[in-house]
Tab-separated table of N, CA and C in Angstrom:
chain	number	residue	atom	x	y	z
A	338	MET	N	7.374	44.906	4.026
A	338	MET	CA	7.898	43.695	3.924
A	338	MET	C	6.946	42.509	4.522
A	339	ALA	N	6.816	41.345	3.883
A	339	ALA	CA	6.254	40.279	4.358
A	339	ALA	C	7.101	39.250	4.865
A	340	GLU	N	6.579	38.678	5.987
A	340	GLU	CA	7.505	37.541	6.642
A	340	GLU	C	6.550	36.347	7.025
A	341	LYS	N	6.895	35.167	6.682
A	341	LYS	CA	6.012	34.129	7.283
A	341	LYS	C	6.937	33.006	7.373
A	342	LEU	N	6.783	32.252	8.549
A	342	LEU	CA	7.651	31.260	8.923
A	342	LEU	C	7.072	30.085	8.361
A	343	PHE	N	7.693	29.075	7.794
A	343	PHE	CA	6.913	27.816	7.216
A	343	PHE	C	7.929	26.657	8.116
A	344	SER	N	7.229	25.896	8.674
A	344	SER	CA	7.891	24.622	9.490
A	344	SER	C	7.619	23.437	8.544
A	345	PHE	N	8.735	22.477	8.974
A	345	PHE	CA	8.656	21.160	8.384
A	345	PHE	C	9.177	20.309	9.351
A	346	ASN	N	8.964	19.050	9.274
A	346	ASN	CA	9.536	17.922	10.105
A	346	ASN	C	10.970	17.643	9.749
A	347	THR	N	11.837	17.677	10.775
A	347	THR	CA	13.123	17.376	10.628
A	347	THR	C	13.497	16.101	11.253
A	348	GLN	N	12.779	15.371	12.169
A	348	GLN	CA	12.925	14.223	12.850
A	348	GLN	C	12.210	13.165	12.039
A	349	PRO	N	12.743	11.822	12.032
A	349	PRO	CA	11.956	10.761	11.377
A	349	PRO	C	10.836	10.526	12.135
A	350	HIS	N	9.781	10.161	11.659
A	350	HIS	CA	8.423	9.498	12.226
A	350	HIS	C	8.910	8.015	12.479
A	351	VAL	N	8.245	7.635	13.567
A	351	VAL	CA	8.463	6.337	14.132
A	351	VAL	C	7.177	5.559	14.370
A	352	ALA	N	7.239	4.289	13.623
A	352	ALA	CA	6.250	3.354	13.793
A	352	ALA	C	6.503	2.406	14.837
A	353	LYS	N	6.143	2.228	16.139
A	353	LYS	CA	6.568	1.090	17.001
A	353	LYS	C	5.716	0.032	16.616
A	354	LEU	N	6.427	-1.423	16.645
A	354	LEU	CA	5.724	-2.476	16.189
A	354	LEU	C	6.056	-3.313	17.312
A	355	GLY	N	4.955	-3.522	18.271
A	355	GLY	CA	5.086	-4.249	19.581
A	355	GLY	C	6.144	-3.483	20.536
A	356	ASP	N	6.793	-4.313	21.364
A	356	ASP	CA	7.673	-3.916	22.440
A	356	ASP	C	9.051	-3.659	22.034
A	357	SER	N	9.703	-4.141	20.786
A	357	SER	CA	10.899	-4.038	20.794
A	357	SER	C	11.081	-3.466	19.067
A	358	ALA	N	10.451	-3.573	18.180
A	358	ALA	CA	10.573	-3.299	16.823
A	358	ALA	C	10.143	-1.850	16.552
A	359	GLU	N	10.781	-1.174	15.686
A	359	GLU	CA	10.604	0.232	15.329
A	359	GLU	C	11.047	0.394	13.789
A	360	LEU	N	10.053	1.136	13.002
A	360	LEU	CA	10.328	1.598	11.601
A	360	LEU	C	10.483	3.049	11.661
A	361	HIS	N	11.763	3.612	11.083
A	361	HIS	CA	11.669	4.922	11.087
A	361	HIS	C	11.287	5.526	9.592
A	362	PHE	N	10.543	6.528	9.558
A	362	PHE	CA	10.113	6.978	8.167
A	362	PHE	C	10.868	8.488	8.067
A	363	ILE	N	11.072	8.683	6.680
A	363	ILE	CA	11.793	10.168	6.486
A	363	ILE	C	10.674	11.062	6.988
A	364	PRO	N	11.557	12.313	7.446
A	364	PRO	CA	10.609	13.520	8.054
A	364	PRO	C	9.702	14.079	7.103
A	365	GLU	N	10.184	14.166	5.813
A	365	GLU	CA	9.421	15.067	4.853
A	365	GLU	C	9.403	14.310	3.288
A	366	VAL	N	8.578	14.143	2.660
A	366	VAL	CA	8.735	13.844	1.208
A	366	VAL	C	8.817	15.039	0.318
A	367	PHE	N	9.519	14.897	-0.731
A	367	PHE	CA	9.735	16.087	-1.579
A	367	PHE	C	9.251	15.673	-3.010
A	368	GLY	N	8.742	16.506	-3.757
A	368	GLY	CA	8.483	16.399	-5.146
A	368	GLY	C	7.295	15.281	-5.408
A	369	ASP	N	7.759	14.468	-6.151
A	369	ASP	CA	6.730	13.384	-6.504
A	369	ASP	C	6.728	11.969	-5.813
A	370	GLN	N	7.740	12.300	-4.799
A	370	GLN	CA	8.389	10.981	-4.016
A	370	GLN	C	6.996	10.142	-3.579
A	371	PHE	N	6.056	10.912	-2.907
A	371	PHE	CA	5.049	10.198	-2.173
A	371	PHE	C	3.975	9.764	-3.606
A	372	LEU	N	3.793	10.586	-4.274
A	372	LEU	CA	2.612	10.302	-5.369
A	372	LEU	C	3.146	9.340	-6.297
A	373	ASP	N	4.214	9.163	-6.570
A	373	ASP	CA	4.852	8.050	-7.444
A	373	ASP	C	4.573	6.590	-6.736
A	374	GLY	N	4.843	6.569	-5.614
A	374	GLY	CA	5.008	5.395	-4.838
A	374	GLY	C	3.458	4.955	-4.807
A	375	TYR	N	2.625	5.890	-4.413
A	375	TYR	CA	1.200	5.727	-4.057
A	375	TYR	C	0.485	5.282	-5.593
A	376	LYS	N	0.920	5.649	-6.504
A	376	LYS	CA	0.427	5.302	-8.124
A	376	LYS	C	0.481	3.877	-8.094
A	377	LYS	N	1.749	3.373	-7.747
A	377	LYS	CA	2.007	1.819	-7.830
A	377	LYS	C	0.952	1.090	-7.191
A	378	ILE	N	0.769	1.461	-6.027
A	378	ILE	CA	-0.317	0.863	-5.212
A	378	ILE	C	-1.657	0.836	-5.840
A	379	GLN	N	-2.017	2.028	-6.342
A	379	GLN	CA	-3.409	2.115	-7.108
A	379	GLN	C	-3.315	1.214	-8.242
A	380	ASP	N	-2.331	1.085	-9.093
A	380	ASP	CA	-2.178	0.307	-10.320
A	380	ASP	C	-2.289	-1.115	-9.710
A	381	ALA	N	-1.771	-1.559	-8.671
A	381	ALA	CA	-1.819	-2.896	-8.139
A	381	ALA	C	-3.381	-3.160	-7.961
A	382	ARG	N	-3.901	-2.215	-7.192
A	382	ARG	CA	-5.332	-2.434	-6.811
A	382	ARG	C	-6.158	-2.415	-8.092
A	383	GLU	N	-5.925	-1.581	-8.986
A	383	GLU	CA	-6.599	-1.642	-10.289
A	383	GLU	C	-6.680	-2.975	-11.172
A	384	LYS	N	-5.517	-3.723	-10.930
A	384	LYS	CA	-5.414	-4.878	-11.577
A	384	LYS	C	-6.174	-5.927	-10.989
A	385	ILE	N	-6.671	-5.711	-9.672
A	385	ILE	CA	-7.568	-6.522	-8.963
A	385	ILE	C	-9.008	-6.339	-9.368
A	386	SER	N	-9.232	-5.154	-10.040
A	386	SER	CA	-10.523	-4.827	-10.512
A	386	SER	C	-11.426	-4.597	-9.475
A	387	GLY	N	-10.908	-3.871	-8.523
A	387	GLY	CA	-11.856	-3.411	-7.387
A	387	GLY	C	-12.494	-4.484	-6.480
A	388	GLN	N	-11.955	-5.596	-6.579
A	388	GLN	CA	-12.357	-6.762	-5.692
A	388	GLN	C	-11.959	-6.524	-4.108
A	389	THR	N	-13.163	-6.452	-3.391
A	389	THR	CA	-12.648	-6.477	-1.731
A	389	THR	C	-12.897	-7.467	-1.164
A	390	ASP	N	-13.280	-8.611	-1.757
A	390	ASP	CA	-13.086	-9.886	-0.933
A	390	ASP	C	-11.786	-10.305	-1.216
A	391	LEU	N	-10.757	-10.273	-0.197
A	391	LEU	CA	-9.500	-10.833	-0.600
A	391	LEU	C	-9.546	-12.565	-0.771
A	392	THR	N	-10.597	-13.233	-0.480
A	392	THR	CA	-10.482	-14.374	-0.347
A	392	THR	C	-10.808	-14.729	-2.134
A	393	ALA	N	-11.343	-13.908	-2.676
A	393	ALA	CA	-11.756	-14.152	-4.161
A	393	ALA	C	-10.401	-13.850	-5.072
A	394	LEU	N	-9.283	-13.445	-4.391
A	394	LEU	CA	-8.194	-13.150	-5.239
A	394	LEU	C	-7.328	-14.381	-5.449
A	395	SER	N	-6.590	-14.177	-6.591
A	395	SER	CA	-5.573	-15.313	-6.789
A	395	SER	C	-4.398	-15.070	-5.978
A	396	SER	N	-3.529	-16.062	-5.734
A	396	SER	CA	-2.193	-15.719	-4.886
A	396	SER	C	-1.444	-14.944	-5.375
A	397	GLU	N	-1.368	-15.056	-6.808
A	397	GLU	CA	-0.436	-13.948	-7.621
A	397	GLU	C	-1.055	-12.446	-7.508
A	398	GLU	N	-2.361	-12.238	-7.536
A	398	GLU	CA	-2.948	-10.788	-7.451
A	398	GLU	C	-2.613	-10.176	-6.003
A	399	LEU	N	-2.560	-11.128	-4.892
A	399	LEU	CA	-2.334	-10.866	-3.569
A	399	LEU	C	-0.993	-10.655	-3.568
A	400	ARG	N	-0.006	-11.200	-4.034
A	400	ARG	CA	1.350	-10.865	-4.131
A	400	ARG	C	1.640	-9.626	-4.444
A	401	SER	N	1.246	-9.292	-6.034
A	401	SER	CA	1.571	-8.184	-6.374
A	401	SER	C	0.972	-7.003	-5.672
A	402	LEU	N	-0.177	-7.017	-4.992
A	402	LEU	CA	-0.637	-6.072	-4.103
A	402	LEU	C	0.314	-5.605	-2.945
A	403	TYR	N	0.580	-6.762	-2.273
A	403	TYR	CA	1.483	-6.840	-1.213
A	403	TYR	C	2.812	-6.144	-1.528
A	404	ALA	N	3.404	-6.680	-2.734
A	404	ALA	CA	4.730	-6.034	-2.977
A	404	ALA	C	4.695	-4.721	-3.463
A	405	ALA	N	3.695	-4.157	-3.749
A	405	ALA	CA	3.557	-2.859	-4.208
A	405	ALA	C	3.400	-1.894	-2.773
A	406	MET	N	2.714	-2.466	-1.929
A	406	MET	CA	2.674	-1.815	-0.564
A	406	MET	C	3.747	-1.743	0.263
A	407	ARG	N	4.393	-2.869	0.293
A	407	ARG	CA	5.749	-3.026	0.855
A	407	ARG	C	7.086	-2.046	0.247
A	408	THR	N	6.934	-1.985	-1.140
A	408	THR	CA	7.753	-1.262	-1.874
A	408	THR	C	7.560	0.247	-1.625
A	409	PHE	N	6.278	0.575	-1.480
A	409	PHE	CA	5.964	1.941	-1.232
A	409	PHE	C	6.452	2.515	0.100
A	410	LEU	N	5.922	1.582	1.038
A	410	LEU	CA	6.456	1.787	2.404
A	410	LEU	C	7.946	1.962	2.731
A	411	ALA	N	8.575	0.936	2.133
A	411	ALA	CA	10.256	0.893	2.227
A	411	ALA	C	10.705	2.092	1.641
A	412	GLY	N	10.091	2.579	0.522
A	412	GLY	CA	10.729	3.849	-0.419
A	412	GLY	C	10.485	5.336	0.578
A	413	LEU	N	9.644	5.113	1.688
A	413	LEU	CA	9.637	6.379	2.575
A	413	LEU	C	10.207	6.069	3.975
A	414	MET	N	11.024	5.035	4.004
A	414	MET	CA	11.775	4.756	5.272
A	414	MET	C	13.141	5.225	5.063
A	415	THR	N	13.716	5.530	6.261
A	415	THR	CA	15.067	5.920	6.429
A	415	THR	C	15.851	4.378	5.829
A	416	PRO	N	16.965	4.547	5.177
A	416	PRO	CA	17.624	3.639	4.755
A	416	PRO	C	18.030	2.295	5.534
A	417	GLU	N	18.052	2.685	6.873
A	417	GLU	CA	18.335	1.458	7.813
A	417	GLU	C	17.147	0.852	8.112
A	418	SER	N	15.982	1.422	8.369
A	418	SER	CA	14.672	0.724	8.276
A	418	SER	C	14.442	0.175	7.151
A	419	ALA	N	14.498	0.595	5.990
A	419	ALA	CA	14.199	-0.071	4.603
A	419	ALA	C	15.027	-1.133	4.504
A	420	ALA	N	16.243	-1.317	5.007
A	420	ALA	CA	16.994	-2.419	4.686
A	420	ALA	C	16.459	-3.526	5.783
A	421	GLU	N	16.011	-3.199	6.843
A	421	GLU	CA	15.498	-4.200	7.588
A	421	GLU	C	14.052	-4.656	7.133
A	422	PHE	N	13.233	-3.815	6.778
A	422	PHE	CA	11.745	-4.139	6.075
A	422	PHE	C	11.852	-4.766	4.932
A	423	LEU	N	12.503	-4.552	3.993
A	423	LEU	CA	12.279	-4.976	2.697
A	423	LEU	C	13.945	-5.598	2.141
A	424	ARG	N	14.018	-6.923	2.276
A	424	ARG	CA	15.263	-7.570	1.962
A	424	ARG	C	15.297	-8.552	1.244
A	425	PHE	N	15.981	-8.900	0.082
A	425	PHE	CA	16.150	-10.117	-0.738
A	425	PHE	C	17.554	-10.411	-0.937
A	426	GLU	N	18.052	-11.391	-0.293
A	426	GLU	CA	19.371	-12.027	-0.536
A	426	GLU	C	19.571	-12.851	-1.650
A	427	VAL	N	20.650	-12.660	-2.472
A	427	VAL	CA	21.294	-13.686	-3.286
A	427	VAL	C	22.181	-14.594	-2.588
A	428	ILE	N	21.761	-15.883	-2.495
A	428	ILE	CA	22.704	-16.750	-1.834
A	428	ILE	C	23.130	-17.843	-2.910
A	429	LYS	N	24.402	-18.072	-2.705
A	429	LYS	CA	25.170	-19.144	-3.588
A	429	LYS	C	26.134	-19.979	-2.559
A	430	GLY	N	25.805	-21.317	-2.792
A	430	GLY	CA	26.694	-22.078	-1.868
A	430	GLY	C	26.728	-21.739	-0.553
A	431	GLY	N	25.532	-21.515	0.034
A	431	GLY	CA	25.276	-20.916	1.472
A	431	GLY	C	25.989	-19.741	1.837
A	432	LYS	N	26.323	-18.882	0.876
A	432	LYS	CA	26.970	-17.532	1.089
A	432	LYS	C	25.985	-16.484	0.408
A	433	MET	N	25.939	-15.398	1.090
A	433	MET	CA	25.091	-14.362	0.783
A	433	MET	C	26.163	-13.560	0.185
A	434	LEU	N	25.527	-13.488	-1.325
A	434	LEU	CA	26.534	-12.608	-2.228
A	434	LEU	C	26.178	-10.863	-2.294
A	435	ALA	N	24.867	-10.910	-2.180
A	435	ALA	CA	24.416	-9.438	-2.400
A	435	ALA	C	22.971	-9.362	-1.675
A	436	ASP	N	22.350	-8.268	-1.396
A	436	ASP	CA	21.134	-7.850	-1.049
A	436	ASP	C	20.606	-6.853	-1.724
A	437	PHE	N	19.054	-7.084	-2.015
A	437	PHE	CA	18.198	-5.840	-2.626
A	437	PHE	C	17.037	-5.516	-2.199
A	438	ARG	N	16.504	-4.493	-2.418
A	438	ARG	CA	15.290	-3.775	-2.017
A	438	ARG	C	14.415	-4.436	-2.726
A	439	SER	N	14.205	-4.914	-3.760
A	439	SER	CA	13.527	-5.349	-5.049
A	439	SER	C	13.836	-6.843	-5.344
A	440	ARG	N	12.666	-7.430	-5.385
A	440	ARG	CA	12.475	-8.901	-5.535
A	440	ARG	C	13.070	-9.105	-6.919
A	441	ASP	N	12.613	-8.298	-7.976
A	441	ASP	CA	12.710	-8.434	-9.455
A	441	ASP	C	14.450	-8.127	-9.594
A	442	GLU	N	15.016	-7.324	-9.005
A	442	GLU	CA	16.419	-7.175	-8.938
A	442	GLU	C	17.233	-8.292	-8.602
A	443	ALA	N	16.851	-8.717	-7.095
A	443	ALA	CA	17.349	-9.995	-6.780
A	443	ALA	C	17.314	-11.253	-7.790
A	444	ASP	N	16.075	-11.212	-8.366
A	444	ASP	CA	16.038	-12.352	-9.248
A	444	ASP	C	16.895	-12.217	-10.477
A	445	ALA	N	17.077	-11.141	-11.001
A	445	ALA	CA	17.908	-10.870	-12.250
A	445	ALA	C	19.372	-11.011	-11.889
A	446	HIS	N	19.708	-10.552	-10.799
A	446	HIS	CA	21.095	-10.908	-10.208
A	446	HIS	C	21.495	-12.406	-10.018
A	447	ALA	N	20.588	-13.127	-9.320
A	447	ALA	CA	20.430	-14.450	-9.193
A	447	ALA	C	20.696	-15.261	-10.445
A	448	ALA	N	19.925	-14.923	-11.577
A	448	ALA	CA	19.897	-15.438	-12.716
A	448	ALA	C	21.307	-15.661	-13.529
A	449	SER	N	21.916	-14.411	-13.068
A	449	SER	CA	23.370	-14.287	-13.939
A	449	SER	C	24.345	-15.053	-13.116
A	450	LEU	N	23.947	-15.535	-12.046
A	450	LEU	CA	24.807	-16.481	-11.421
A	450	LEU	C	24.362	-18.104	-11.261
A	451	ALA	N	25.095	-19.001	-11.980
A	451	ALA	CA	24.641	-20.273	-11.954
A	451	ALA	C	24.741	-20.642	-10.548
A	452	GLY	N	23.521	-21.433	-10.341
A	452	GLY	CA	23.399	-21.930	-8.853
A	452	GLY	C	22.747	-21.137	-7.835
A	453	ALA	N	22.637	-19.857	-8.171
A	453	ALA	CA	22.090	-18.783	-7.060
A	453	ALA	C	20.871	-18.704	-6.758
A	454	ARG	N	20.172	-18.579	-5.480
A	454	ARG	CA	18.924	-18.481	-5.370
A	454	ARG	C	18.442	-17.295	-4.667
A	455	VAL	N	17.200	-16.678	-4.418
A	455	VAL	CA	16.984	-15.551	-3.699
A	455	VAL	C	16.263	-16.003	-2.420
A	456	GLU	N	16.583	-15.561	-1.376
A	456	GLU	CA	15.738	-15.533	-0.135
A	456	GLU	C	15.185	-14.422	0.190
A	457	ASP	N	13.950	-14.315	0.654
A	457	ASP	CA	13.212	-13.180	1.254
A	457	ASP	C	13.471	-13.085	2.538
A	458	LYS	N	14.248	-12.088	2.984
A	458	LYS	CA	14.586	-11.905	4.466
A	458	LYS	C	13.909	-10.700	5.116
A	459	SER	N	12.847	-10.417	4.441
A	459	SER	CA	12.160	-8.952	4.854
A	459	SER	C	11.542	-9.306	6.058
A	460	MET	N	11.219	-8.197	6.724
A	460	MET	CA	10.281	-8.247	8.073
A	460	MET	C	9.106	-8.904	7.808
A	461	ARG	N	8.745	-9.840	8.549
A	461	ARG	CA	7.341	-10.083	8.522
A	461	ARG	C	6.328	-9.418	9.413
A	462	LEU	N	5.235	-9.079	8.716
A	462	LEU	CA	4.135	-8.438	9.556
A	462	LEU	C	2.699	-8.877	9.236
A	463	PRO	N	2.199	-9.145	10.223
A	463	PRO	CA	0.495	-9.455	9.840
A	463	PRO	C	-0.152	-8.488	8.741
A	464	ASP	N	-1.020	-8.995	8.057
A	464	ASP	CA	-1.459	-8.162	6.962
A	464	ASP	C	-2.360	-6.821	7.568
A	465	ARG	N	-2.881	-7.253	8.613
A	465	ARG	CA	-3.680	-6.165	9.037
A	465	ARG	C	-2.587	-4.830	9.761
A	466	VAL	N	-1.402	-5.381	10.084
A	466	VAL	CA	-0.433	-4.257	10.555
A	466	VAL	C	0.160	-3.524	9.388
A	467	LEU	N	0.318	-4.282	8.416
A	467	LEU	CA	0.779	-3.900	6.997
A	467	LEU	C	-0.151	-2.644	6.635
A	468	THR	N	-1.614	-3.123	6.418
A	468	THR	CA	-2.688	-2.315	6.215
A	468	THR	C	-2.466	-0.931	6.939
A	469	GLU	N	-2.497	-1.098	8.398
A	469	GLU	CA	-2.475	0.010	9.198
A	469	GLU	C	-1.149	1.034	8.992
A	470	LEU	N	-0.084	0.520	8.574
A	470	LEU	CA	0.866	1.269	8.407
A	470	LEU	C	0.782	2.006	7.187
A	471	LEU	N	0.240	1.511	6.182
A	471	LEU	CA	-0.046	2.064	4.842
A	471	LEU	C	-1.013	3.208	5.143
A	472	GLU	N	-2.078	2.997	5.952
A	472	GLU	CA	-3.016	4.108	6.190
A	472	GLU	C	-2.304	5.300	6.902
A	473	TRP	N	-1.448	5.062	7.919
A	473	TRP	CA	-0.903	5.858	8.725
A	473	TRP	C	-0.035	6.815	7.843
A	474	VAL	N	0.948	6.320	7.147
A	474	VAL	CA	1.795	6.773	6.017
A	474	VAL	C	1.078	7.715	5.086
A	475	THR	N	-0.056	7.198	4.656
A	475	THR	CA	-0.749	7.873	3.774
A	475	THR	C	-1.226	9.452	4.566
A	476	GLU	N	-1.634	9.102	5.832
A	476	GLU	CA	-1.900	10.418	6.374
A	476	GLU	C	-1.006	11.416	6.763
A	477	LEU	N	-0.018	10.568	7.042
A	477	LEU	CA	1.300	11.429	7.362
A	477	LEU	C	1.673	12.307	6.260
A	478	TYR	N	2.126	11.586	5.017
A	478	TYR	CA	2.574	12.460	3.855
A	478	TYR	C	1.388	13.104	3.032
A	479	GLY	N	0.348	12.458	3.074
A	479	GLY	CA	-0.686	12.925	2.078
A	479	GLY	C	-1.652	14.004	2.596
A	480	GLY	N	-1.356	14.593	3.893
A	480	GLY	CA	-2.268	15.548	4.339
A	480	GLY	C	-3.206	15.193	5.374
A	481	GLY	N	-3.728	14.052	5.376
A	481	GLY	CA	-4.636	13.456	6.435
A	481	GLY	C	-5.215	14.415	7.565
A	482	ASP	N	-4.771	14.063	8.652
A	482	ASP	CA	-5.007	14.826	9.720
A	482	ASP	C	-4.055	15.949	10.288
A	483	SER	N	-2.990	15.822	9.555
A	483	SER	CA	-1.873	16.820	9.911
A	483	SER	C	-2.251	18.305	9.289
A	484	ARG	N	-3.365	18.733	9.793
A	484	ARG	CA	-3.687	20.094	9.266
A	484	ARG	C	-3.028	21.148	10.165
A	485	PRO	N	-2.513	22.098	9.824
A	485	PRO	CA	-2.225	23.371	10.672
A	485	PRO	C	-3.307	23.725	11.670
A	486	THR	N	-2.725	24.015	12.846
A	486	THR	CA	-3.824	24.698	13.860
A	486	THR	C	-3.947	25.972	13.734
A	487	GLY	N	-4.979	26.629	14.272
A	487	GLY	CA	-5.250	28.024	13.937
A	487	GLY	C	-6.070	28.250	12.864
A	488	PRO	N	-6.521	29.523	12.656
A	488	PRO	CA	-7.588	29.916	11.619
A	488	PRO	C	-7.146	29.622	10.239
A	489	SER	N	-7.787	29.343	9.291
A	489	SER	CA	-7.566	29.188	7.790
A	489	SER	C	-8.532	30.033	7.009
A	490	SER	N	-8.023	30.254	5.852
A	490	SER	CA	-8.790	31.094	5.041
A	490	SER	C	-10.114	30.676	4.562
A	491	GLY	N	-9.866	29.046	4.676
A	491	GLY	CA	-11.047	28.310	3.990
A	491	GLY	C	-12.241	28.018	4.967
A	492	SER	N	-12.171	28.587	6.198
A	492	SER	CA	-12.923	28.398	7.172
A	492	SER	C	-14.413	29.100	6.838
A	493	SER	N	-15.352	28.647	7.315
A	493	SER	CA	-16.639	29.234	7.313
A	493	SER	C	-16.993	30.605	7.962
A	494	ARG	N	-17.839	31.291	7.608
A	494	ARG	CA	-17.947	32.655	8.380
A	494	ARG	C	-18.775	32.380	9.614
A	495	ALA	N	-18.655	33.118	10.590
A	495	ALA	CA	-19.601	33.051	11.679
A	495	ALA	C	-20.942	32.981	11.421
A	496	SER	N	-21.988	32.584	12.092
A	496	SER	CA	-23.418	32.513	11.911
A	496	SER	C	-23.892	33.815	12.024
A	497	ARG	N	-25.127	34.062	11.425
A	497	ARG	CA	-25.789	35.191	11.875
A	497	ARG	C	-26.430	35.265	13.417
A	498	ARG	N	-26.829	36.187	13.801
A	498	ARG	CA	-27.421	36.202	15.129
A	498	ARG	C	-28.635	35.484	14.957
A	499	ALA	N	-29.218	34.626	15.806
A	499	ALA	CA	-30.576	33.832	15.587
A	499	ALA	C	-31.630	35.175	15.694
A	500	GLY	N	-32.735	34.718	14.918
A	500	GLY	CA	-33.830	35.803	14.876
A	500	GLY	C	-33.669	36.918	14.178
A	501	THR	N	-34.710	37.792	14.032
A	501	THR	CA	-34.665	39.181	13.495
A	501	THR	C	-35.176	40.009	14.463
A	502	PRO	N	-34.659	41.461	14.559
A	502	PRO	CA	-35.318	42.402	15.279
A	502	PRO	C	-36.694	42.528	15.019
A	503	SER	N	-37.538	42.641	16.024
A	503	SER	CA	-38.966	42.738	15.726
A	503	SER	C	-39.597	43.541	16.931
A	504	LYS	N	-40.895	43.947	16.723
A	504	LYS	CA	-41.524	44.639	17.924
A	504	LYS	C	-42.420	43.582	18.530
A	505	GLY	N	-42.224	43.404	19.681
A	505	GLY	CA	-43.097	42.769	20.225
A	505	GLY	C	-44.496	43.190	20.652
A	506	SER	N	-45.555	42.400	21.111
A	506	SER	CA	-46.782	43.004	21.507
A	506	SER	C	-46.622	43.206	23.091
A	507	SER	N	-47.398	44.082	23.626
A	507	SER	CA	-47.276	44.391	24.997
A	507	SER	C	-48.693	44.724	25.474
A	508	ARG	N	-48.972	44.517	26.830
A	508	ARG	CA	-50.253	44.666	27.201
A	508	ARG	C	-50.408	46.127	27.429
A	509	SER	N	-49.270	46.801	27.515
A	509	SER	CA	-49.718	48.179	27.720
A	509	SER	C	-49.841	49.257	26.570
A	510	LYS	N	-50.024	48.357	25.621
A	510	LYS	CA	-50.287	48.958	24.057
A	510	LYS	C	-49.042	49.790	23.668
A	511	GLY	N	-48.024	49.827	24.297
A	511	GLY	CA	-46.806	50.295	23.693
A	511	GLY	C	-46.046	49.255	23.075
A	512	SER	N	-45.038	49.695	22.388
A	512	SER	CA	-44.026	49.202	21.560
A	512	SER	C	-43.093	48.728	22.489
A	513	THR	N	-42.430	47.508	22.577
A	513	THR	CA	-41.291	47.518	23.118
A	513	THR	C	-40.273	46.655	22.091
A	514	SER	N	-39.077	47.149	21.833
A	514	SER	CA	-38.236	46.573	20.897
A	514	SER	C	-37.558	45.211	21.645
A	515	THR	N	-37.839	44.156	20.811
A	515	THR	CA	-37.282	42.819	21.380
A	515	THR	C	-36.309	42.344	20.300
A	516	ARG	N	-35.462	41.477	20.736
A	516	ARG	CA	-34.536	40.918	19.868
A	516	ARG	C	-34.778	39.391	19.690
A	517	GLY	N	-34.687	38.879	18.658
A	517	GLY	CA	-34.921	37.377	18.536
A	517	GLY	C	-36.514	36.977	18.256
A	518	ALA	N	-36.933	35.791	18.514
A	518	ALA	CA	-38.105	35.560	18.152
A	518	ALA	C	-39.295	36.274	19.244
A	519	SER	N	-40.497	36.439	18.631
A	519	SER	CA	-41.421	37.109	19.630
A	519	SER	C	-41.806	35.925	20.659
A	520	ALA	N	-42.115	36.396	21.602
A	520	ALA	CA	-42.814	35.529	22.757
A	520	ALA	C	-44.294	35.612	22.781
A	521	ARG	N	-44.887	34.605	22.452
A	521	ARG	CA	-46.334	34.803	22.272
A	521	ARG	C	-46.903	33.549	23.232
């Protein structure tokens, strides 16, 4: 009978933002949860046509990319962190009526209420930090540097010993077996 122990994370991953803020990410992703969200980011990047100079992009293109990044990240957070990170409130008469994780859902709800508007109450982060969070999460769930320790069947074989066995020349006119390169 064969037995193998498989381990997986059970505690949330924590991204510390400065001295006081933290975002908690789910311990593991299941099924296509990671891939589906990451595909949306790739789609947003494709719309930008491979542009690497962000200053050349329109504000609408940038908004689309950042919205995809934020939605992807929020989808991998614990519900409490997601509610803090990505939050759109529907306001009417100075009163908050509902909140949503999606701007489109909030806009649709506000449109159904005469005189309602949407306020973005999402956590604000510098672009650099948002990008670093995205890279960290991609490594966390995408396999990045979290490889198992110990031997792997994909490892390369040990190198052969240097040199080849040969008979070196000797002044005594006898042969002496040597290992490696001959000394001349």
